[in-house]
Tab-separated table of C-alpha atoms (C1' of nucleotides) in Angstrom:
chain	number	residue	atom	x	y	z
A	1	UNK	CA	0.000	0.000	0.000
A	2	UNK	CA	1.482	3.636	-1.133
A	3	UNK	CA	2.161	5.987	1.758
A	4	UNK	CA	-0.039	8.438	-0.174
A	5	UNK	CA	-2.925	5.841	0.858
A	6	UNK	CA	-2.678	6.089	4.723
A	7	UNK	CA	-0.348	9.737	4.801
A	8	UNK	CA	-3.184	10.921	7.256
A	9	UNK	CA	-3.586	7.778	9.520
A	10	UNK	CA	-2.171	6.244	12.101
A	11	UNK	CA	-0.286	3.393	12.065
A	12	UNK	CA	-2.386	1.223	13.939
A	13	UNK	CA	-5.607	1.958	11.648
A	14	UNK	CA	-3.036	1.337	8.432
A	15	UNK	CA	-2.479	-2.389	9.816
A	16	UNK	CA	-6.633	-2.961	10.667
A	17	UNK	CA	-6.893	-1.920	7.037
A	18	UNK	CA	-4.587	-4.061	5.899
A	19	UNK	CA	-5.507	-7.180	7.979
A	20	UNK	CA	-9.393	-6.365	7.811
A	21	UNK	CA	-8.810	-6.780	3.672
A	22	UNK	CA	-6.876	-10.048	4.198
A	23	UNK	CA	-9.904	-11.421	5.592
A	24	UNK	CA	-12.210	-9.915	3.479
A	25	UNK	CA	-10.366	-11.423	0.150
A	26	UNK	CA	-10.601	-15.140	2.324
A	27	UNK	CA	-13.923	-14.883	4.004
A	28	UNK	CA	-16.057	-12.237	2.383
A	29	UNK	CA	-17.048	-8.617	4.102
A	30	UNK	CA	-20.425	-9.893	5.286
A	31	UNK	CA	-19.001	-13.071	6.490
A	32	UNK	CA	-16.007	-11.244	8.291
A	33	UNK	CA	-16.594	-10.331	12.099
A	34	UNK	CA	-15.334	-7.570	13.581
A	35	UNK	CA	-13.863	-10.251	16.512
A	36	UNK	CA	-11.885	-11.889	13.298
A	37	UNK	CA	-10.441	-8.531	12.491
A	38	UNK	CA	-9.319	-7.352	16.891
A	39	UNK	CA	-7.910	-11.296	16.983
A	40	UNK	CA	-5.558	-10.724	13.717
A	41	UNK	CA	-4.676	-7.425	15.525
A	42	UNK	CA	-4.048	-9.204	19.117
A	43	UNK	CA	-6.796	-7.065	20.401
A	44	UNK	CA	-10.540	-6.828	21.760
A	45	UNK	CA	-13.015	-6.182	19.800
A	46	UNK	CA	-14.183	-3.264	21.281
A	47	UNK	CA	-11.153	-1.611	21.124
A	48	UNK	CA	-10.754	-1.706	17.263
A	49	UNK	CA	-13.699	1.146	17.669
A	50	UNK	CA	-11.081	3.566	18.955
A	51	UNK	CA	-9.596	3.872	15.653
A	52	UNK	CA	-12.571	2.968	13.347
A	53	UNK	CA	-16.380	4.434	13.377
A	54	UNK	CA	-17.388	1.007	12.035
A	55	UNK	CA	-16.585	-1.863	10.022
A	56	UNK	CA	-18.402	-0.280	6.729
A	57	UNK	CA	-15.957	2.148	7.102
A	58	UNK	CA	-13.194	-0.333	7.008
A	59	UNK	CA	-14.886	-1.327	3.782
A	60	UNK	CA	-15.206	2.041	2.509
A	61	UNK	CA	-11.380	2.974	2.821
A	62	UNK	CA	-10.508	-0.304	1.328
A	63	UNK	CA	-12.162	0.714	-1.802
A	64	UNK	CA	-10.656	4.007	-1.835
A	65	UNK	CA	-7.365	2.972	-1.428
A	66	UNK	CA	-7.184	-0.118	-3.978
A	67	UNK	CA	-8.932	2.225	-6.715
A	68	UNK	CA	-6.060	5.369	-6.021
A	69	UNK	CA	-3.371	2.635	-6.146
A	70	UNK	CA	-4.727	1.257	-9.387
A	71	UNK	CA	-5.276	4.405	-10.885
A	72	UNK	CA	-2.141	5.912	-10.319
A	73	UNK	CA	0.132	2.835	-11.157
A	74	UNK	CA	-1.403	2.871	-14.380
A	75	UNK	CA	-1.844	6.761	-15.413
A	76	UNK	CA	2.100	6.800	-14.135
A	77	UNK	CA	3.053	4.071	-16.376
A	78	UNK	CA	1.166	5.354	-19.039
A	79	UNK	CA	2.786	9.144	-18.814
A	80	UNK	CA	6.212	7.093	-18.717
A	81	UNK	CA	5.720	5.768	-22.077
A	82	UNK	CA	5.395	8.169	-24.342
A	83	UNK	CA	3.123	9.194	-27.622
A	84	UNK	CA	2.833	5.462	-29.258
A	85	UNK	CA	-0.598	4.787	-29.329
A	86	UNK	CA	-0.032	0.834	-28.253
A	87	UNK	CA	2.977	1.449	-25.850
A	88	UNK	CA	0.597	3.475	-23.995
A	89	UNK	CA	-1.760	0.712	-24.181
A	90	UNK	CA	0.700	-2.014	-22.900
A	91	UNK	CA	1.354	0.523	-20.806
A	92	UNK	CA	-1.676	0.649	-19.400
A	93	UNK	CA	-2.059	-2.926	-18.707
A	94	UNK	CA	1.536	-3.642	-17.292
A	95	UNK	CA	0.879	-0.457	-14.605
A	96	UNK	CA	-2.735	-1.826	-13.799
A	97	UNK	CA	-1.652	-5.028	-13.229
A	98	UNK	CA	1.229	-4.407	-11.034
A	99	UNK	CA	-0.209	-2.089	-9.225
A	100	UNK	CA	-3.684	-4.561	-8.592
A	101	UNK	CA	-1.067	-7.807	-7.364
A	102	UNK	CA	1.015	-5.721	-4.982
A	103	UNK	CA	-2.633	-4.979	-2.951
A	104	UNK	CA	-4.496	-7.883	-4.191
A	105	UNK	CA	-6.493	-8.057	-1.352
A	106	UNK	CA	-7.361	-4.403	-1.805
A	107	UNK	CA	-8.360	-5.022	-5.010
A	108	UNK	CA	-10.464	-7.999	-4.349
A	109	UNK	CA	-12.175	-6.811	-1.632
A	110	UNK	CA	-13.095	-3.152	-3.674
A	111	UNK	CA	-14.392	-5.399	-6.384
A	112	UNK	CA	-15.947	-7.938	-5.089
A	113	UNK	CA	-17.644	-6.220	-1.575
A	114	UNK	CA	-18.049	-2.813	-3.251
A	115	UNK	CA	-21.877	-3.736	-3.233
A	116	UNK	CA	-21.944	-3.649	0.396
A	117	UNK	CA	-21.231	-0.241	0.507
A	118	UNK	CA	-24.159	1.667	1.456
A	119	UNK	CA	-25.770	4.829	-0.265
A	120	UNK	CA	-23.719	7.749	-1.318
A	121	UNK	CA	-20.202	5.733	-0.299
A	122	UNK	CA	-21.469	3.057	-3.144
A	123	UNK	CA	-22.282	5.996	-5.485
A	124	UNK	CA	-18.750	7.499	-4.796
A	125	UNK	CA	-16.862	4.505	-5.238
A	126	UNK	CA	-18.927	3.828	-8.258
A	127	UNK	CA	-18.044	7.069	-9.859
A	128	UNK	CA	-14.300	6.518	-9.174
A	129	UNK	CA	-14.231	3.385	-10.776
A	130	UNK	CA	-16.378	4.537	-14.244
A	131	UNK	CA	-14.091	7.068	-14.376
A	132	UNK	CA	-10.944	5.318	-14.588
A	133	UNK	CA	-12.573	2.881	-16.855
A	134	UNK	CA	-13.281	5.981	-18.724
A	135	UNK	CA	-10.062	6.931	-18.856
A	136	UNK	CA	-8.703	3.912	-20.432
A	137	UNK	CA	-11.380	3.878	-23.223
A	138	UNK	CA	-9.966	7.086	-24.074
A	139	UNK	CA	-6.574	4.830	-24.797
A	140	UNK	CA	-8.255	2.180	-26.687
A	141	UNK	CA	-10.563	5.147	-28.720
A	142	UNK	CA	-6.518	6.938	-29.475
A	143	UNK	CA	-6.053	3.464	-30.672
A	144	UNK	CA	-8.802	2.957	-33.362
A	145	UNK	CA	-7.997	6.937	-34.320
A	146	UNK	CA	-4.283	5.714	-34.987
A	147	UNK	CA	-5.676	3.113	-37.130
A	148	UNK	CA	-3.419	0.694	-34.924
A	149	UNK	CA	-6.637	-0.756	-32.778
A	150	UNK	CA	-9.194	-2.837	-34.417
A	151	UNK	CA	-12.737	-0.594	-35.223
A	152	UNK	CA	-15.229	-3.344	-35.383
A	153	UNK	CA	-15.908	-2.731	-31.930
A	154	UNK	CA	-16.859	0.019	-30.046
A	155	UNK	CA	-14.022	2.015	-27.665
A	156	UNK	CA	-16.345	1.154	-25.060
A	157	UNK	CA	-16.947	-2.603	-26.028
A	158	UNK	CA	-13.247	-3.192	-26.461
A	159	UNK	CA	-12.723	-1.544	-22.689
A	160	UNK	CA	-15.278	-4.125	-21.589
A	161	UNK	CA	-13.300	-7.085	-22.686
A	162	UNK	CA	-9.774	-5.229	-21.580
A	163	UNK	CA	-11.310	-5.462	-17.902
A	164	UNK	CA	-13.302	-8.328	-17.926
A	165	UNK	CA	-9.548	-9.572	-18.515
A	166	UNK	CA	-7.826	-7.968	-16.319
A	167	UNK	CA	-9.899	-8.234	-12.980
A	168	UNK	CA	-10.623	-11.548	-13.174
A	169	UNK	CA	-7.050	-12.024	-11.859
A	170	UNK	CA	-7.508	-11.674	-8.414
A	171	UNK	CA	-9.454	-14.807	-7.897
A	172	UNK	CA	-6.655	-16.925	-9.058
A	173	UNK	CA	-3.278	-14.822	-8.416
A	174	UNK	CA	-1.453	-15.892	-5.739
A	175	UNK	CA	2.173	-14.390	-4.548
A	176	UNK	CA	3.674	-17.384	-3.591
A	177	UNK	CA	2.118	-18.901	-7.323
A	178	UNK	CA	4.035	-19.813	-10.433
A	179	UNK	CA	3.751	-16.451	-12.122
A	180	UNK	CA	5.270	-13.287	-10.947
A	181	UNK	CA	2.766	-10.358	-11.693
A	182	UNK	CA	5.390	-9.340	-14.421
A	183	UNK	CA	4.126	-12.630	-15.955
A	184	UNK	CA	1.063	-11.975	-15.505
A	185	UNK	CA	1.182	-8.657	-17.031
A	186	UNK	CA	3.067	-10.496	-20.062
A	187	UNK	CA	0.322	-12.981	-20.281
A	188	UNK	CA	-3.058	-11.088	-20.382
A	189	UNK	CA	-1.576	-7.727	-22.339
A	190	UNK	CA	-0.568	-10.423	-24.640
A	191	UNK	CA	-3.803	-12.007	-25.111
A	192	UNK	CA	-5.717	-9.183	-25.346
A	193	UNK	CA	-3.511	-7.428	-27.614
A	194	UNK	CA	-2.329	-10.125	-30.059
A	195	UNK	CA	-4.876	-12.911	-29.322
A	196	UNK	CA	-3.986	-16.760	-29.113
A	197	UNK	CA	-4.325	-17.876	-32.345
A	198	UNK	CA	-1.423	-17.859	-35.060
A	199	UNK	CA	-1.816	-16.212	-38.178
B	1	UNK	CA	-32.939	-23.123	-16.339
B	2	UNK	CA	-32.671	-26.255	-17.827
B	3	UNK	CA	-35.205	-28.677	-16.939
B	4	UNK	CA	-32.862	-31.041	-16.485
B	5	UNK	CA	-31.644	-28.930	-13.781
B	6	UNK	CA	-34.796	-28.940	-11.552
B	7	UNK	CA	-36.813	-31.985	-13.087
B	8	UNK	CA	-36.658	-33.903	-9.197
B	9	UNK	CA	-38.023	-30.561	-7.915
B	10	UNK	CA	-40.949	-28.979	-6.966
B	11	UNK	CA	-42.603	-26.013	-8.796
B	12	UNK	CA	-42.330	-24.085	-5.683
B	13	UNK	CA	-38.676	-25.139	-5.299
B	14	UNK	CA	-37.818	-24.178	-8.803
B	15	UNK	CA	-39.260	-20.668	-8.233
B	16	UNK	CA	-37.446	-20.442	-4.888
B	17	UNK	CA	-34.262	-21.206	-6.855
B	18	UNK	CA	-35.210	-18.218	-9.298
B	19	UNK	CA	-35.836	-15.588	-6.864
B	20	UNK	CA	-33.370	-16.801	-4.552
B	21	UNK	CA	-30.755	-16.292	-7.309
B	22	UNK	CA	-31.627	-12.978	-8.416
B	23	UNK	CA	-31.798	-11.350	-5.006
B	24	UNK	CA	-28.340	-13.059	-4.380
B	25	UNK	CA	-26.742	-11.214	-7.336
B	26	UNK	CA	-27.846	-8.417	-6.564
B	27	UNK	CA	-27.240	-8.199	-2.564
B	28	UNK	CA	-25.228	-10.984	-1.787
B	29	UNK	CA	-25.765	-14.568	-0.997
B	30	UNK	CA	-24.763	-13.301	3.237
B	31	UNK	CA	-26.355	-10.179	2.665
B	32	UNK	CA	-29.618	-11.815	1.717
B	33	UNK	CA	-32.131	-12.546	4.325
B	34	UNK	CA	-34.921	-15.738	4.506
B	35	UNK	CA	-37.235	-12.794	4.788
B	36	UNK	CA	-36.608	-11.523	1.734
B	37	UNK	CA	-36.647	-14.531	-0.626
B	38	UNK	CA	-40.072	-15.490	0.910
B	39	UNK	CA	-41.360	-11.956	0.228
B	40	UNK	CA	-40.085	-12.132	-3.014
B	41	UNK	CA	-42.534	-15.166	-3.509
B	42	UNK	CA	-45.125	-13.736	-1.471
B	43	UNK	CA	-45.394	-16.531	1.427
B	44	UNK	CA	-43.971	-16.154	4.853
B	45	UNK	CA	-40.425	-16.822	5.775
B	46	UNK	CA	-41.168	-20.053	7.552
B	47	UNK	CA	-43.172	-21.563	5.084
B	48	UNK	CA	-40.026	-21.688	2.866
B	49	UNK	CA	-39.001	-24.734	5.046
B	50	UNK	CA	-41.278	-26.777	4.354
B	51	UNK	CA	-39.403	-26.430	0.826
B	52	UNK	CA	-36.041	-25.762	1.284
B	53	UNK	CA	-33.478	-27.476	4.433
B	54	UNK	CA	-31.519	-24.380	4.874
B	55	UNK	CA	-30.622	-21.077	3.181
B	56	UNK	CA	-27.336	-22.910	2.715
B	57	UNK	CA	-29.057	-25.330	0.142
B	58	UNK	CA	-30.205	-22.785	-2.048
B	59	UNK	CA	-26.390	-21.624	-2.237
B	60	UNK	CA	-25.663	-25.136	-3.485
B	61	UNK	CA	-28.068	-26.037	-5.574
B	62	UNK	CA	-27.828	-22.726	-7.501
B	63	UNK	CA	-24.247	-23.628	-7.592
B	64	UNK	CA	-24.518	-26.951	-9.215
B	65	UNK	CA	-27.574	-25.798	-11.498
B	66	UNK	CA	-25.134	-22.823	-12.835
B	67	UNK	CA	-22.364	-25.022	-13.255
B	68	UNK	CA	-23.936	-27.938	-14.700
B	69	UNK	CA	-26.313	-25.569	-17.660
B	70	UNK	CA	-22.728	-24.247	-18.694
B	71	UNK	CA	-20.522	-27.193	-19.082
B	72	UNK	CA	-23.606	-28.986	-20.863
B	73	UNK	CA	-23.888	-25.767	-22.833
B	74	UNK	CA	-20.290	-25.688	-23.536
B	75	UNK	CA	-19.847	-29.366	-24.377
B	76	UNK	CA	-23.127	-29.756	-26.898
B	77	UNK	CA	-21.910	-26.238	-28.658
B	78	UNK	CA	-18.210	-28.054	-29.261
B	79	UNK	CA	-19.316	-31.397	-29.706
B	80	UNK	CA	-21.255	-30.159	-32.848
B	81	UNK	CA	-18.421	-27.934	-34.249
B	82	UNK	CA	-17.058	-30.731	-35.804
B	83	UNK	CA	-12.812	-31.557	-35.386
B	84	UNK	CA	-11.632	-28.602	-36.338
B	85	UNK	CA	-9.347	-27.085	-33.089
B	86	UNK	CA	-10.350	-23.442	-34.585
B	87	UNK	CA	-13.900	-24.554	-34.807
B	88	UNK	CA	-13.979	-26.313	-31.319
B	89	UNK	CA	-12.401	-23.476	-29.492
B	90	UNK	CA	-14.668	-20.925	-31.230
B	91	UNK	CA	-17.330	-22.724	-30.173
B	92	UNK	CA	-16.872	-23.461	-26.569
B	93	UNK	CA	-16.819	-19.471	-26.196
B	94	UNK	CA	-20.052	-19.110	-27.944
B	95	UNK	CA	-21.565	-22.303	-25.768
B	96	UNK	CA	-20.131	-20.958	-22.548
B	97	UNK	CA	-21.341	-17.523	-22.986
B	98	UNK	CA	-24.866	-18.302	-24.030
B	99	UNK	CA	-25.446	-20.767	-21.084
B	100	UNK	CA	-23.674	-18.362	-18.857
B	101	UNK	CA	-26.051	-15.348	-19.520
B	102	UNK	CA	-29.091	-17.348	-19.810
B	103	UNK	CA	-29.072	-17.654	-16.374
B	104	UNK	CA	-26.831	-14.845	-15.604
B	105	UNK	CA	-27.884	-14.958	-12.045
B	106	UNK	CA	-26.984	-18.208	-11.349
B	107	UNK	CA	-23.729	-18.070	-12.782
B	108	UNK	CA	-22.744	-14.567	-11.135
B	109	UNK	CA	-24.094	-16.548	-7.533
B	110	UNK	CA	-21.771	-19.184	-8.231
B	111	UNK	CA	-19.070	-17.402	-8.739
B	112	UNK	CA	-18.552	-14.937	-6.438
B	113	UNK	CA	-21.080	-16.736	-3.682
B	114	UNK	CA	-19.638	-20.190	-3.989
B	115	UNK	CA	-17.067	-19.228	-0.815
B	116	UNK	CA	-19.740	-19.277	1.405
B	117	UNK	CA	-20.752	-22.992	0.876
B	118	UNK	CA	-19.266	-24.684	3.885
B	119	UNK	CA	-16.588	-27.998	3.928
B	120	UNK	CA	-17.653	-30.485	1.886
B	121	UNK	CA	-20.268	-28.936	-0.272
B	122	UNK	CA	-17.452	-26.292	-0.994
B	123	UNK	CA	-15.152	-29.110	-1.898
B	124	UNK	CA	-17.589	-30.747	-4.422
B	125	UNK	CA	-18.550	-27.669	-6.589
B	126	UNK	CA	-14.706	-26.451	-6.351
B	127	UNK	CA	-14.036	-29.677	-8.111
B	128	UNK	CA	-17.063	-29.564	-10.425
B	129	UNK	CA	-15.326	-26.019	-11.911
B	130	UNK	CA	-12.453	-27.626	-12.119
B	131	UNK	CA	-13.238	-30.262	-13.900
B	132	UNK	CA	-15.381	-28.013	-16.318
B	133	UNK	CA	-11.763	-25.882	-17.030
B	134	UNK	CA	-9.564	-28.652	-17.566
B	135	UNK	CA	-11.967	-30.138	-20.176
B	136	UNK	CA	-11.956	-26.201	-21.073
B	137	UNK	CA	-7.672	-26.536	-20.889
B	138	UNK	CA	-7.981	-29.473	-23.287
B	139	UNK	CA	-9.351	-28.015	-26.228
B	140	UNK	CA	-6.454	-25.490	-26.096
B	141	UNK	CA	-4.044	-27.805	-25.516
B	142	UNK	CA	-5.022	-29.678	-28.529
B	143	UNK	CA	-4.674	-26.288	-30.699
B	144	UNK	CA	-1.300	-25.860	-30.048
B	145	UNK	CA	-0.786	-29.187	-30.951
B	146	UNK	CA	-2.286	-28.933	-34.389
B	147	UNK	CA	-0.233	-25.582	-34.312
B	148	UNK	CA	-3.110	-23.039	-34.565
B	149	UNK	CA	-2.886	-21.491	-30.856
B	150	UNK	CA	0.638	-20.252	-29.821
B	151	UNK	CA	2.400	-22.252	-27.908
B	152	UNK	CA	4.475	-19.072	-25.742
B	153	UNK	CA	2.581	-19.647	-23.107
B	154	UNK	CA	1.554	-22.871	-21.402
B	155	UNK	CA	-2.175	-24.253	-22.183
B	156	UNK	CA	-2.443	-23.742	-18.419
B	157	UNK	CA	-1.871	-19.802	-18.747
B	158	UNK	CA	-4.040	-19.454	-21.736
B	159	UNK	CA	-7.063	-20.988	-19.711
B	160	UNK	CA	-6.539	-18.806	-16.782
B	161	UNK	CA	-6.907	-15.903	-19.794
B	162	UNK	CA	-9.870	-17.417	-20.725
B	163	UNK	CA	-11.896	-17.829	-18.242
B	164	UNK	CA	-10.527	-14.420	-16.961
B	165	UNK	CA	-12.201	-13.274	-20.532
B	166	UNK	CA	-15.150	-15.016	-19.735
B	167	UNK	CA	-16.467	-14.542	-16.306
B	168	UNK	CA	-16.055	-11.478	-15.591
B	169	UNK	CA	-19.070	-10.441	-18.006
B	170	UNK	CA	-21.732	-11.454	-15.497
B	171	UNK	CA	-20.760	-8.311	-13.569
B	172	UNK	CA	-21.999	-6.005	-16.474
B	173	UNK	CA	-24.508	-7.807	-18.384
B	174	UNK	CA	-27.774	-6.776	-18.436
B	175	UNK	CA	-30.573	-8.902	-20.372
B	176	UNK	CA	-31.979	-5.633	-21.129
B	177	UNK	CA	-28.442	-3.608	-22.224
B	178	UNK	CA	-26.768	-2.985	-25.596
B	179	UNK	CA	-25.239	-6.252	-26.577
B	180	UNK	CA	-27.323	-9.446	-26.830
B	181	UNK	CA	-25.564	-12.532	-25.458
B	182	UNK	CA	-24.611	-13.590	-29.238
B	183	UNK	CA	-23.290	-10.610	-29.534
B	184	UNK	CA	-20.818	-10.375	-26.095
B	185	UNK	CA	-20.025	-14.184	-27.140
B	186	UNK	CA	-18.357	-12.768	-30.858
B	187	UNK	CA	-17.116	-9.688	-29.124
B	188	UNK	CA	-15.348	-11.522	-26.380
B	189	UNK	CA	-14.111	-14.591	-28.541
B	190	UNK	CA	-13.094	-12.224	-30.819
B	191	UNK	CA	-10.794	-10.239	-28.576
B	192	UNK	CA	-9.608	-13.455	-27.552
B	193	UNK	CA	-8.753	-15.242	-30.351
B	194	UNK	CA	-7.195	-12.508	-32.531
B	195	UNK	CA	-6.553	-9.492	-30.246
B	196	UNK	CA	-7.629	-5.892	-30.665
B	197	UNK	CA	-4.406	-4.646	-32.709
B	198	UNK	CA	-4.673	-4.282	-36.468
B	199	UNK	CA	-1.640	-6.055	-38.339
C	1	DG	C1'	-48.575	-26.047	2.243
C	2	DT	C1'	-48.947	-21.885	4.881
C	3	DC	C1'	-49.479	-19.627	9.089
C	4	DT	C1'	-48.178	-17.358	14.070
C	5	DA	C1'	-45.006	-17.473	17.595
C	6	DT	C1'	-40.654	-18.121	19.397
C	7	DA	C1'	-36.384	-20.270	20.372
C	8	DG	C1'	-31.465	-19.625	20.356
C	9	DG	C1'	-27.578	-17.408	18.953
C	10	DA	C1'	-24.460	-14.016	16.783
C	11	DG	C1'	-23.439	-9.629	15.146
C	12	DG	C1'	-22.133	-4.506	15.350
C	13	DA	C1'	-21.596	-1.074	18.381
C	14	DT	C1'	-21.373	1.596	22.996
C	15	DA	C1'	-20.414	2.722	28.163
C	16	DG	C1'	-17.271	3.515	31.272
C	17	DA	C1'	-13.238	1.789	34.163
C	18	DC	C1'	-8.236	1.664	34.032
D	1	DG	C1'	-5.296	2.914	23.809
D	2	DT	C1'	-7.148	-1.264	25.653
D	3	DC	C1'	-10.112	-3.594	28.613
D	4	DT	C1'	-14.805	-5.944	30.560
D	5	DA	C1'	-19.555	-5.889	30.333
D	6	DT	C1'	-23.586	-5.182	27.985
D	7	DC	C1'	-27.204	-3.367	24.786
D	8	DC	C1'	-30.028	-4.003	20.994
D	9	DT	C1'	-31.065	-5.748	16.761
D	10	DC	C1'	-31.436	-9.136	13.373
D	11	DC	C1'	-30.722	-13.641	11.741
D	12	DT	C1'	-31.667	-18.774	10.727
D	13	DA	C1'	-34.407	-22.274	11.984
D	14	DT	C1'	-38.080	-24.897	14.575
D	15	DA	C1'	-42.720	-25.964	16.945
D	16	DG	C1'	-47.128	-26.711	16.356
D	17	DA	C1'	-51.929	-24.988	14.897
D	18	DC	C1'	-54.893	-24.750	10.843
DNA sequence: GTCTATAGGAGGATAGAC
DNA sequence: GTCTATCCTCCTATAGAC
């Protein structure tokens, strides 16, 4: 997790965050107590409630913080690469993918719990999210107007199928696995990009 | 639903599959209460014991249901495609897809619900997916032997791309959006197979 | 096959001492 | 900043009448 995600907490609220989402990836949010999260911290329950209002809020920052990392991993390694319409694209997908693995119970839990958010935190998240999805359309639509991405789908269509490939990942990554998230990176952009059939 | 899926059940069991299902995608399988699947079906929440053992069971058997309408969807689509690896593999997509968002509430309660199913029952639909992807694994494996998927990466990596391609469409589909489910099947295998760059 | 009533337990959160 | 004790609500599931 960046130090831009927790600059303005303490330390003891940046380790329930990051234990609370290792249980949320494993168990679920809903099926996660608030006694699971105090016994991976060593403490009582009731004293997790000094340095959280509640465990939706838990929830709430999770989201936050796996969508900034996201976000700025890939915008960064996007700016780093330059004017070619498909380096930024590869880009795109190395920085997203890198940045998703190194908190990829972050990113699980945003993507997968997100519903449980209530009200205007759901809407906010919501809106973060469409607009980074937004953002990388704009890559793909660069693309097409380049001539150097296929036009026989839509900008938006294509950004579909870019995520639908891409977030799957957290359901199967692991760290200790057979594929560094370099590999992975390799693996998908390839995919995507090139497809799997010759010729 | 198939009615293979539900032909040793009752009406009234069948619908409380249905409803149960849809409220799950939308709130949660943990999120949903008893109270609110018997609303949905306009009896009390007791009464849905005299149909159902536990709100567990509901979990499973949508589990199963989803998982068995997609392999047989899958299977019948590639086992009339003829022996072409091209054909076979073009055809599993469009199977999968079709089954999948036919009952697009089943599938997306299987797949992100399916963690809540407890020991055994866990155990048995974990290997039921399984089973369904290394079938899945097959068919690409045999491409690369007749030389017509690349061989770069292992057969292995190129399913986890797959179904990475695949499932994550539940999350955005709507019966009543844009794309009909003939339509997300060519878009997706179509990514898939040949990538979104020109040349 | 559906109902009313209730058991029995667990969950999130708070009060107030130390 | 952590503790013990407790409140209050909601949940799944059962009992037993109709």
């Amino acid at each position: 997790m960046s130090d831009q995600a927790t600059h303005d907490r303490g330390a003891t609220a940046q380790r329930i965050l990051v234990d609370a989402a290792a249980l949320f990836r494993r168990l679920g949010y809903e099926r996660t107590t608030t006694r699971e999260i105090s016994e991976a911290l060593g403490i009582r329950k009731a004293s997790l409630y000094h340095h959280v209002s509640s465990k939706e809020d838990l929830l709430y920052e999770i989201c936050l913080a796996a969508l900034r990392d996201v976000e700025v991993g890939a915008q960064e390694a996007v700016a780093a690469a330059g004017d070619d319409p498909q380096d930024r694209l590869r880009a795109m997908v190395h920085g997203h993918t890198l940045a998703m693995l190194a908190n990829v119970n972050f990113s699980h839990t945003m993507l997968t719990d997100m519903r449980s958010l209530s009200g205007e935190r759901l809407q906010q998240v919501v809106a973060l999210r469409d607009r980074y999805e937004t953002w990388a359309e704009g890559l793909i639509a660069a693309g097409q107007k380049a001539g150097v991405v296929k036009s026989k789908h839509s900008a938006k269509q294509l950004t579909l199928g870019l995520f639908n490939m891409l977030n799957w990942t957290m359901f199967w990554y692991r760290a200790d696995g057979d594929l560094t998230p370099d590999e992975v990176a390799e693996l998908l952009g390839g995919i995507y990009f090139d497809g799997v059939f010759t010729g």
